[in-house]
Short mmCIF file of C-alpha atoms in Angstrom, two decimals:
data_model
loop_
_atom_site.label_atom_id
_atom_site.label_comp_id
_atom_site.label_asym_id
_atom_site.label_seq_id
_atom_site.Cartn_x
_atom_site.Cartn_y
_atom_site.Cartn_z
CA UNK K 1 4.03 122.20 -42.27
CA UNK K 2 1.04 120.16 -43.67
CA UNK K 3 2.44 120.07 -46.70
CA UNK K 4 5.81 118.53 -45.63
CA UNK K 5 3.69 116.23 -43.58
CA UNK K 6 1.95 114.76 -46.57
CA UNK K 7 5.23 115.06 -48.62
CA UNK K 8 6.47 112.26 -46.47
CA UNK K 9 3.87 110.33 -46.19
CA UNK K 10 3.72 110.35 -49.62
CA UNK K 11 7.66 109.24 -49.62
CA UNK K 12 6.83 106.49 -47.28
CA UNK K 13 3.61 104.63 -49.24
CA UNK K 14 6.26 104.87 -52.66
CA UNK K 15 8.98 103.37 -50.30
CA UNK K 16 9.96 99.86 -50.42
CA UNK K 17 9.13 99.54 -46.43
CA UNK K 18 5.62 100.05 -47.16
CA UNK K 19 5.33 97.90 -50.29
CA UNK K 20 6.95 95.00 -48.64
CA UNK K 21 5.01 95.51 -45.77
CA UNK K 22 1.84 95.84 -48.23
CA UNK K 23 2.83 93.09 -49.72
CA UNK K 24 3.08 90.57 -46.52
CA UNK K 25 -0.11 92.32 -45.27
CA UNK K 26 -1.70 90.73 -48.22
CA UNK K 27 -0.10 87.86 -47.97
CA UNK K 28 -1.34 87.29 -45.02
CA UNK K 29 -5.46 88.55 -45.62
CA UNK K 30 -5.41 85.96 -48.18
CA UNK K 31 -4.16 82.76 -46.71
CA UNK K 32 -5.03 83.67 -42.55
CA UNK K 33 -8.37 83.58 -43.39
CA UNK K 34 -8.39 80.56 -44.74
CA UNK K 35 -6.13 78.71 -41.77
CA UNK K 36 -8.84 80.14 -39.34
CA UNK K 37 -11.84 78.61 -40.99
CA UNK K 38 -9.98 75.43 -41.43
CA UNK K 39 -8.42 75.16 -38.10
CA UNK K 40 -12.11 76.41 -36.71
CA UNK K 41 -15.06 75.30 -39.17
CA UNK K 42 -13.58 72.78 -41.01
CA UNK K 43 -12.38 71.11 -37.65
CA UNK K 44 -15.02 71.55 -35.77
CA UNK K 45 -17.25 70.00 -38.15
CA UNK K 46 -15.05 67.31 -38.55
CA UNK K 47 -14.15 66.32 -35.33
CA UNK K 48 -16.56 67.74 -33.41
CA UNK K 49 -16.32 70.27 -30.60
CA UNK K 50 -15.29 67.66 -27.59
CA UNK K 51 -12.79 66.40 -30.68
CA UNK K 52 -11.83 69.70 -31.02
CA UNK K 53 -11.10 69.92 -27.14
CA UNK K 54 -8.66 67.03 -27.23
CA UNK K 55 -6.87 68.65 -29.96
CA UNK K 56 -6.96 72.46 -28.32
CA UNK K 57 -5.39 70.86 -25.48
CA UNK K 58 -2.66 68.63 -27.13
CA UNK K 59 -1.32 71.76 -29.50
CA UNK K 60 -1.46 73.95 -25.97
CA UNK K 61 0.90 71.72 -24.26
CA UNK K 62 2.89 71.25 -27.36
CA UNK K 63 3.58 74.74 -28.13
CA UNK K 64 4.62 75.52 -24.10
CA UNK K 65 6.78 72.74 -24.51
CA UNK K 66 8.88 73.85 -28.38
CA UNK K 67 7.92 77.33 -26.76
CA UNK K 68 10.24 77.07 -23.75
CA UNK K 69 12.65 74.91 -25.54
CA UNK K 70 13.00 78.02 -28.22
CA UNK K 71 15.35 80.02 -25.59
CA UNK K 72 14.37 83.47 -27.79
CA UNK K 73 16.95 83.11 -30.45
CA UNK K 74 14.46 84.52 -32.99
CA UNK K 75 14.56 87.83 -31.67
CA UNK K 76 18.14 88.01 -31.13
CA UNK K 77 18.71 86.25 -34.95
CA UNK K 78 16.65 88.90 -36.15
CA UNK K 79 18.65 91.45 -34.06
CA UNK K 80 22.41 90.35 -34.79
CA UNK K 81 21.72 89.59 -37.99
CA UNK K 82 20.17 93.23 -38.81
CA UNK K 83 23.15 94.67 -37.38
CA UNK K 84 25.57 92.54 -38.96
CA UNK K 85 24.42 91.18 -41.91
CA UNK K 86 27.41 88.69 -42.57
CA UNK K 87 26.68 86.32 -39.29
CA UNK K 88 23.97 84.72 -41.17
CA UNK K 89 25.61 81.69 -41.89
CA UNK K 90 26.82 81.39 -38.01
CA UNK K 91 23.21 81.71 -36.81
CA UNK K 92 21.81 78.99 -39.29
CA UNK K 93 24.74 76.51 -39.56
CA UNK K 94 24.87 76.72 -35.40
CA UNK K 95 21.63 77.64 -33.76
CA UNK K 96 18.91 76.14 -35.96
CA UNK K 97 20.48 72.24 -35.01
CA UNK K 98 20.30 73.85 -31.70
CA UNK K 99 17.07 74.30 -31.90
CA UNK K 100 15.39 71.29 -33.46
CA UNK K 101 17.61 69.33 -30.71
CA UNK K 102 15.76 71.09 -27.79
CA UNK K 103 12.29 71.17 -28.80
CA UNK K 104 12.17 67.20 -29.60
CA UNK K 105 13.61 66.82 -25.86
CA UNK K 106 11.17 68.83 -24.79
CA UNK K 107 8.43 67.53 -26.99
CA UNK K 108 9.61 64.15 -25.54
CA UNK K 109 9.06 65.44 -22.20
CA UNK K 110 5.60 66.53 -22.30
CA UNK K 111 4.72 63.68 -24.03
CA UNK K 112 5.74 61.53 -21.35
CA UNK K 113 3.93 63.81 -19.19
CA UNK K 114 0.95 63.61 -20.42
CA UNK K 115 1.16 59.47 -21.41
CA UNK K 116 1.82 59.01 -17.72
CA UNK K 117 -1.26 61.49 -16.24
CA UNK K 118 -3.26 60.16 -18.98
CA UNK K 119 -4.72 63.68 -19.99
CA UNK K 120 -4.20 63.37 -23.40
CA UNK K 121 -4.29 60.39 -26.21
CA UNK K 122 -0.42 59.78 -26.97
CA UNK K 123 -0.26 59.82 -30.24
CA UNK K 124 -2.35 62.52 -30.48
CA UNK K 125 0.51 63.98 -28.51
CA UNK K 126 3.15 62.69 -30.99
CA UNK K 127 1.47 64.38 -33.47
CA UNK K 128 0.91 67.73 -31.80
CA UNK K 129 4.11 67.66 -31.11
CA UNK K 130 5.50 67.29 -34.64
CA UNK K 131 3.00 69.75 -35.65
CA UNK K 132 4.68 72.54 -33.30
CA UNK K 133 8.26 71.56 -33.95
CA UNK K 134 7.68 72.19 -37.44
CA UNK K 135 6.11 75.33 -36.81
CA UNK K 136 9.27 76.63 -34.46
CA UNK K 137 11.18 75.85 -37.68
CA UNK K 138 9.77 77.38 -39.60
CA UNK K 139 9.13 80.37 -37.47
CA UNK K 140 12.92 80.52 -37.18
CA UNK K 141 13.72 80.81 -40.65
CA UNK K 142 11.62 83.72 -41.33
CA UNK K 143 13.97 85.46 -38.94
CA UNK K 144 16.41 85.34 -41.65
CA UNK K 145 13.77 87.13 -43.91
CA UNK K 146 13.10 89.69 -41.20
CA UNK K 147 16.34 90.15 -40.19
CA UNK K 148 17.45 91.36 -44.19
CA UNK K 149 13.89 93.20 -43.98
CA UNK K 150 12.95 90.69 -47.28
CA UNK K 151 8.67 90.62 -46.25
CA UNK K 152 8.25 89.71 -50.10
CA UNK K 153 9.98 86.47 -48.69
CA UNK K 154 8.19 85.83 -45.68
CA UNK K 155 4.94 86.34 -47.92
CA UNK K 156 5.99 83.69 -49.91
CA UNK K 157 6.36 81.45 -46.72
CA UNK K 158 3.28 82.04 -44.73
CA UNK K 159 1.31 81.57 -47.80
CA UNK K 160 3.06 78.38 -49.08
CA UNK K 161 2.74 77.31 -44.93
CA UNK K 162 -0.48 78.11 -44.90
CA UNK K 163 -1.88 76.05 -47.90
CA UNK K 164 0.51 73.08 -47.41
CA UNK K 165 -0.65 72.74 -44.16
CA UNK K 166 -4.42 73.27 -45.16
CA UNK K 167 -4.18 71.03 -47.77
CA UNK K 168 -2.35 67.77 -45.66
CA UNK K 169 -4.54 68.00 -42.69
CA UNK K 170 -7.77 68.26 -45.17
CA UNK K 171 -6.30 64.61 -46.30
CA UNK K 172 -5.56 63.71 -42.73
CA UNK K 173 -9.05 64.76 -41.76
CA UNK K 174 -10.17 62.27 -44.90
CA UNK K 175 -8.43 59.51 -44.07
CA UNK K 176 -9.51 59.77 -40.13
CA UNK K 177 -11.59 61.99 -39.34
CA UNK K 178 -10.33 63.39 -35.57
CA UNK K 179 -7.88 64.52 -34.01
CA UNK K 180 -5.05 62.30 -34.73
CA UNK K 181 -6.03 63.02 -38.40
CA UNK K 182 -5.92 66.01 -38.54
CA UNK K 183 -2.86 66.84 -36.59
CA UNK K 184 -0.73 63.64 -38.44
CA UNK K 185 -1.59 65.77 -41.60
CA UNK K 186 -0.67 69.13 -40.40
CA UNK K 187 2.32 67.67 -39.23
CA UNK K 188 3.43 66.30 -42.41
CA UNK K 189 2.71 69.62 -44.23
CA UNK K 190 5.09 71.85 -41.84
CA UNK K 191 7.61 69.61 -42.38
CA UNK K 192 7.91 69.83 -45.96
CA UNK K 193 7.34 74.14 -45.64
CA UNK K 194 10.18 73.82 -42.97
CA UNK K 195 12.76 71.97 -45.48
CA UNK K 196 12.21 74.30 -48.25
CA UNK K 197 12.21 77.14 -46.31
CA UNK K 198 15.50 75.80 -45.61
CA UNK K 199 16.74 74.98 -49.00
CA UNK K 200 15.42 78.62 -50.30
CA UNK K 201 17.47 80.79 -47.25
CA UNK K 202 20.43 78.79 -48.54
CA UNK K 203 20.11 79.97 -52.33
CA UNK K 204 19.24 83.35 -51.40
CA UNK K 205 21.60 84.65 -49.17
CA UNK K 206 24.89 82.88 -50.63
CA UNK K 207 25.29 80.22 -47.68
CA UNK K 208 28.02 78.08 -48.89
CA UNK K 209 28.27 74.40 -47.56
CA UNK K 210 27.28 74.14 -43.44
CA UNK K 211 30.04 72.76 -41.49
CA UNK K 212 29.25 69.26 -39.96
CA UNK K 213 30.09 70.32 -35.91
CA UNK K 214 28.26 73.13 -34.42
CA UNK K 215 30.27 75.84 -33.69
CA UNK K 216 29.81 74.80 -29.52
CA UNK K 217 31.56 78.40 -28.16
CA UNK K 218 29.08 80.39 -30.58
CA UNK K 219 25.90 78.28 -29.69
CA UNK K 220 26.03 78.84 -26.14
CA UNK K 221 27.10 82.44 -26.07
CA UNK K 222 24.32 82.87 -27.92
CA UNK K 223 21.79 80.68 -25.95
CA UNK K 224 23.79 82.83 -22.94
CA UNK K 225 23.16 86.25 -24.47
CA UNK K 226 19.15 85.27 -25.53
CA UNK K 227 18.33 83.44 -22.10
CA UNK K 228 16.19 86.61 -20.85
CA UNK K 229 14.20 86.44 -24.46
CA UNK K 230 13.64 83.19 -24.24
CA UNK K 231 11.93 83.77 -20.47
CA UNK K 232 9.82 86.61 -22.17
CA UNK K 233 8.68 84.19 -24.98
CA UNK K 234 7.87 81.23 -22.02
CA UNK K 235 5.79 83.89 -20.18
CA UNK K 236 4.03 84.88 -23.44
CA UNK K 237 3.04 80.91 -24.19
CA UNK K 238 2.19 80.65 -20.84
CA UNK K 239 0.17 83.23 -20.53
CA UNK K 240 -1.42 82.05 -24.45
CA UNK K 241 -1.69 78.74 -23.65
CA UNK K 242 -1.91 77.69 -20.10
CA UNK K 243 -6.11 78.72 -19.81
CA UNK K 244 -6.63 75.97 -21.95
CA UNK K 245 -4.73 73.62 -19.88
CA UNK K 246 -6.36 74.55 -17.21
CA UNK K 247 -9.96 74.34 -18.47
CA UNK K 248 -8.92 70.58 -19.51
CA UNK K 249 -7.99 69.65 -15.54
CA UNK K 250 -10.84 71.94 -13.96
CA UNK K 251 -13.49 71.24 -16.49
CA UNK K 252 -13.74 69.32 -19.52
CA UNK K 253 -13.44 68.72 -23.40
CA UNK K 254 -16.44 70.82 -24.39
CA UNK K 255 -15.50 73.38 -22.62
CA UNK K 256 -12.19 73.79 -23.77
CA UNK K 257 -13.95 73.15 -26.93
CA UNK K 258 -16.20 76.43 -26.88
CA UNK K 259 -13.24 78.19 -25.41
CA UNK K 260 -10.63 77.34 -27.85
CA UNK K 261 -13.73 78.65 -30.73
CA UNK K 262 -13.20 82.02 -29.06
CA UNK K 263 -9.98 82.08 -28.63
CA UNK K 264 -8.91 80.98 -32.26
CA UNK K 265 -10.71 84.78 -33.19
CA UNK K 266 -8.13 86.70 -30.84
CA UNK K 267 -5.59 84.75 -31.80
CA UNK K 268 -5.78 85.10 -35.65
CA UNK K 269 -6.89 89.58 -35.26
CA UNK K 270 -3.00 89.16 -33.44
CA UNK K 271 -2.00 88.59 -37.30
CA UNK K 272 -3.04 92.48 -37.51
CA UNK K 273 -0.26 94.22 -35.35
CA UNK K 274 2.25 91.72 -36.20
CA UNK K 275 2.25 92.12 -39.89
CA UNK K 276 1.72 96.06 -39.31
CA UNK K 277 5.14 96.41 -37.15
CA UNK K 278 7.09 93.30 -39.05
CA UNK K 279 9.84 96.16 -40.00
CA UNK K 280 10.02 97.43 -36.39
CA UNK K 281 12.67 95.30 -34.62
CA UNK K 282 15.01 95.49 -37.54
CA UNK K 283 14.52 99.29 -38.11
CA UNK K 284 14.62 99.86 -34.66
CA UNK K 285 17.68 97.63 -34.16
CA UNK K 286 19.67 99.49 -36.51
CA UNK K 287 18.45 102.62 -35.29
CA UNK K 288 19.80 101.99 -31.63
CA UNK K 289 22.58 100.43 -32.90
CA UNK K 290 23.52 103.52 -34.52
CA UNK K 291 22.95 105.62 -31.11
CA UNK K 292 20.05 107.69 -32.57
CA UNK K 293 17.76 106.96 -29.47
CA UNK K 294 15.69 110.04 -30.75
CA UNK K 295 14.65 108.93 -33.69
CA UNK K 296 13.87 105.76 -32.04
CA UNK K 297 11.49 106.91 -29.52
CA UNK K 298 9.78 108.70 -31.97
CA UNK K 299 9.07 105.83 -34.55
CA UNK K 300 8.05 104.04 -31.24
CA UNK K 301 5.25 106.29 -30.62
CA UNK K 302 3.81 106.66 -33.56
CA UNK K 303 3.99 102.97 -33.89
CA UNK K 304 1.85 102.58 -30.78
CA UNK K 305 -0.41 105.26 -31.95
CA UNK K 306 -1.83 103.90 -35.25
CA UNK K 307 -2.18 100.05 -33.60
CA UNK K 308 -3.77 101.09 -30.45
CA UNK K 309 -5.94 102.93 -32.37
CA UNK K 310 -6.63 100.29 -35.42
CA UNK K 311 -6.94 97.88 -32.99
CA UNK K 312 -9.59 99.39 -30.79
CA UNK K 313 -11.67 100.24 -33.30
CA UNK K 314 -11.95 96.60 -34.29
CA UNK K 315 -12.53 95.25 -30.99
CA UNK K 316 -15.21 97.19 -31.03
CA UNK K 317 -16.90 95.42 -34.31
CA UNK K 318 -16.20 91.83 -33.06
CA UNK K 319 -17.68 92.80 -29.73
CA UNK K 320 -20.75 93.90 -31.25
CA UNK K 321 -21.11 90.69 -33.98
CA UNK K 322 -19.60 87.91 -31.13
CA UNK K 323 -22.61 85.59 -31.70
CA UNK K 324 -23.04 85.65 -35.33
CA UNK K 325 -19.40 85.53 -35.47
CA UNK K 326 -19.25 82.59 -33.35
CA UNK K 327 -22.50 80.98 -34.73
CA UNK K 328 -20.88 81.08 -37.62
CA UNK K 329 -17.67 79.24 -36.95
CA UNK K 330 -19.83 76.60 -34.81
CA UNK K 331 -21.80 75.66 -37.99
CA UNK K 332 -24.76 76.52 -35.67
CA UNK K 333 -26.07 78.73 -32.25
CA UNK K 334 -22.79 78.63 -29.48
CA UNK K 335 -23.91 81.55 -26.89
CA UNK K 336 -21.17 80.24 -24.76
CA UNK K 337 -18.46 80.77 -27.27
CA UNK K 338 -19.91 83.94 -28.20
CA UNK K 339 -19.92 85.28 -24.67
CA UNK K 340 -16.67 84.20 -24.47
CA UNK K 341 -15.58 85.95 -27.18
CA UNK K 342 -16.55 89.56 -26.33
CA UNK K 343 -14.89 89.04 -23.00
CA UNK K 344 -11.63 87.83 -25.14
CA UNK K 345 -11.43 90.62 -27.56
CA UNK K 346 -10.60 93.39 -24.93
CA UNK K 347 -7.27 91.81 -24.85
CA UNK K 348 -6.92 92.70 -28.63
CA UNK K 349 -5.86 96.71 -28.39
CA UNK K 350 -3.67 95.75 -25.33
CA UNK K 351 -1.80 92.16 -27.64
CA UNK K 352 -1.07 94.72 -30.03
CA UNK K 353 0.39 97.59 -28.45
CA UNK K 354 2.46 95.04 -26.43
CA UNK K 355 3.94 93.88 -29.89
CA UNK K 356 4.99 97.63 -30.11
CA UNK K 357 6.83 97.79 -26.99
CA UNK K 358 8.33 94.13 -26.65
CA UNK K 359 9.79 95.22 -30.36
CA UNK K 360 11.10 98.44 -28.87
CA UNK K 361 12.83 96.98 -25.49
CA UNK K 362 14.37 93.81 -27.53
CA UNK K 363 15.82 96.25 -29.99
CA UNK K 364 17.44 98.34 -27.03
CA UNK K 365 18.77 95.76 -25.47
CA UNK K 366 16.71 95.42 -22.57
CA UNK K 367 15.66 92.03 -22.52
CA UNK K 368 15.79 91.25 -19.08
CA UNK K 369 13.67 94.16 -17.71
CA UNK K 370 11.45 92.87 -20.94
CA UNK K 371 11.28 89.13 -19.57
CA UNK K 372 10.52 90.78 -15.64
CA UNK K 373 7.80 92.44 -17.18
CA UNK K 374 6.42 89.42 -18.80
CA UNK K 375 6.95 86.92 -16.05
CA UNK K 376 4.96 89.60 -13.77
CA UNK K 377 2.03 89.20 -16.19
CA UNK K 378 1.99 85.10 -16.36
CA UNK K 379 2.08 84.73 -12.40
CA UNK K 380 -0.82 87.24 -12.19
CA UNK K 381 -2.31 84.84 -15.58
CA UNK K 382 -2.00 81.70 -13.83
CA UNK K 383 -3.33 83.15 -10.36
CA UNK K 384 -6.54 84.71 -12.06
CA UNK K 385 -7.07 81.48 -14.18
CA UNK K 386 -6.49 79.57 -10.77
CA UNK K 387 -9.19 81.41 -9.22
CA UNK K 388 -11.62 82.43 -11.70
CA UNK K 389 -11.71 78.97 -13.78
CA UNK K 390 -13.23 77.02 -10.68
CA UNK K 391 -15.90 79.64 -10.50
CA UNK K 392 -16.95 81.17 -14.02
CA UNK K 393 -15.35 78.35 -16.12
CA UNK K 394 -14.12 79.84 -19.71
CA UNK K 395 -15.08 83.01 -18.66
CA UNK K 396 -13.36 83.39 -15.81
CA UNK K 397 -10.31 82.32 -18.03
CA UNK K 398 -11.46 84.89 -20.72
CA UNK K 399 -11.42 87.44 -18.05
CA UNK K 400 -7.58 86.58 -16.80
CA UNK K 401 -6.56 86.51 -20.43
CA UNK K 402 -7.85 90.49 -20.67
CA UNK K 403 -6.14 91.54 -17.24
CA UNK K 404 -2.81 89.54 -18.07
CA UNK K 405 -2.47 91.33 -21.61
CA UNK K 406 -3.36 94.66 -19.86
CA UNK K 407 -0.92 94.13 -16.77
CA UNK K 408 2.32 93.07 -19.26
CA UNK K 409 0.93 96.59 -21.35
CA UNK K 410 1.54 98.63 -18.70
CA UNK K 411 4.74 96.79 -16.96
CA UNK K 412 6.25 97.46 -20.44
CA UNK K 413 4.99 100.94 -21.13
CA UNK K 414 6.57 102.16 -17.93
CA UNK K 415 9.93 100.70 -19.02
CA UNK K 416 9.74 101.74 -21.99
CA UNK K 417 8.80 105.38 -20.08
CA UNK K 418 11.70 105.45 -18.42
CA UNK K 419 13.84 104.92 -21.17
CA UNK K 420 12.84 107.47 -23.18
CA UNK K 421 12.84 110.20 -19.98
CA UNK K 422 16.71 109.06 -19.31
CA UNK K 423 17.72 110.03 -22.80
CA UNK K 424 15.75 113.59 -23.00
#
């Protein structure tokens, strides 16, 4: 038995699954590390940390707003299109316009918002906005990458993302150094990744000229059909974004400042279980498309098993280094952000198993019980930040970010549970 154990292991690191996967892995060790000490250090140092605050804030009510606009086609693009590989000229000629419509009327919205509660500079808005739009492009059109399971082309994209955008708000932060600067650069940079991201899905998978009307009956039985993932993807942003938003109207700059420091370390070890399960949805698409729920289950576990595990392990490491990792990043001593941070990184093992299961329920069509389970978690997330900000500041929000990943964990687990018990 051992030896057929290691005979397909063997199988799968010779596969072209795990070289792709290798491959955007890479990818993504190279260039991540480099967005994180720019977005972090190289801001920071820049701007400041109460600079910093302003522009924590502005990108956390920019991505709620493209976030909610988004309606969850990129999950169901990746899902159609990985069971029917010929709708992807449909999903890009139709949805993408879609798309870019909704999240500059909502980017116009909470710019408005915020011009008339005077919370955040308005043109630092503006740009924080264009920033995120550009990023919800972009993130679209990797669907079409992970949809045709092409990683190799995704690696291409984060890493040609990653150093445009380094390299344009570097200039930004040159020609004015703050917030404005920087975010007017970054801007600029996702803009040109998102148009030849464009032009390159075009060439590669045969898309012949785009019609000039979008398909209207297709867009909205689509938008009809994804409505429940795009409630799950709200609840995630809110539940990723609204603590800072909150710090800004119960506290102040600095602290969302020293909070966003922290947070940026989280958010970047997420990288981890996303690149590590980037085949999942696809593979598992196809695989309950095909009515092997078996098979299914089984990947699922083993899935969960290896980034539970991974992902614990390294918890444990940043818990133990959280102020020279944080003194670090500060460019000098920050015990608050470093406190903050080994609150923060309990929500690590828990982010990445829930990338396991919100895979696994998308791919089996259960989006709605998916988006209950995740609008469960953000009430309880904006309740705990409610009543813990006002009393322990960044840790209190620190705190609600740990029980909020742990709650959707669990919600999902146990529907995920279920599933598998009706089909034994």
């Amino acid at each position: 038995m051992a030896l057929v154990r290691n005979s397909k292991w063997l199988q799968y690191l010779g596969s072209p699954a795990f070289i792709d996967t290798g491959i955007l892995g890479a990818a993504n060790f190279v260039v991540k590390p480099l967005g994180f000490v720019f977005i972090t250090y190289v801001c920071i140092a820049s701007i400041g940390i109460e600079g910093y605050g302003v522009m924590t804030n502005a990108l956390a009510i920019a991505a709620i707003a493209v976030g909610v606009s988004t309606a969850g086609t990129s999950f169901y693009t990746v899902r159609e299109i990985a069971r029917d590989k010929t709708a992807v000229q449909r999903f890009l000629s139709s949805i993408l316009p879609v798309r870019l419509g909704l999240s500059i009327v909502a980017v116009a919205g909470s710019v408005t918002l915020t011009w008339l509660t005077m919370r955040v500079d308005t043109l630092v808005a503006v740009a924080a906005g264009a920033y995120a739009i550009g990023l919800g492009l972009i993130e679209y059109e990797r669907s079409f990458f992970r949809a045709f399971e092409n990683l190799r082309f995704e690696s291409v994209s984060i890493v040609s993302e990653k150093l445009v955008v380094i390299l344009a708000g570097t200039a930004g932060l040159l020609v004015s150094p703050t917030a404005l600067g920087v975010l007017a650069g970054m801007s600029a940079g996702a803009a040109v990744v998102a148009l030849a991201n464009l032009k390159w899905i075009h060439s590669l998978y045969g898309v012949g000229r785009l019609p000039r009307q979008i398909d209207r009956a297709f867009a909205k039985k689509t938008l009809k059909t994804a409505y429940p993932l795009g409630l799950a993807s709200i609840f995630v942003l809110l539940y990723f974004r609204v603590d800072s938003v909150m710090l800004k109207y119960m506290t102040s700059d600095v602290v969302v400042g020293q909070y966003g420091l922290a947070y940026r370390v989280l958010e970047s070890l997420i990288t981890i279980p996303a690149v590590a399960v980037a085949l999942l949805l696809p593979r598992l698409s196809f695989i309950f498309g095909s009515k092997r729920p078996e098979s299914g289950f089984a990947l699922i576990r083993t899935s969960l098993h290896w980034t539970i595990t991974i992902s614990a392990v390294i918890s444990c490491v940043v818990f133990l280094f959280s102020d020279p990792i944080a003194n670090v990043l500060a460019g000098g001593p920050q015990p608050v952000s470093a406190k903050a941070l080994s609150i923060l990184i309990w929500a690590f093992p828990f982010g990445a198993a829930a990338f396991v299961l919100s895979n696994a329920l998308i791919s089996m069509d259960e989006q709605k019980l998916l988006a209950t389970a995740l609008g469960v978690a953000a009430a309880a997330n904006i309740l705990l930040n409610a009543l813990l900000i006002p009393r322990y500041s960044l840790y209190g929000a620190s705190f609600a970010t740990v029980a909020t990943e742990l709650t959707g964990t669990l919600l999902m687990l146990l529907v995920v549970w279920k599933r598998n018990r009706q089909t034994v």
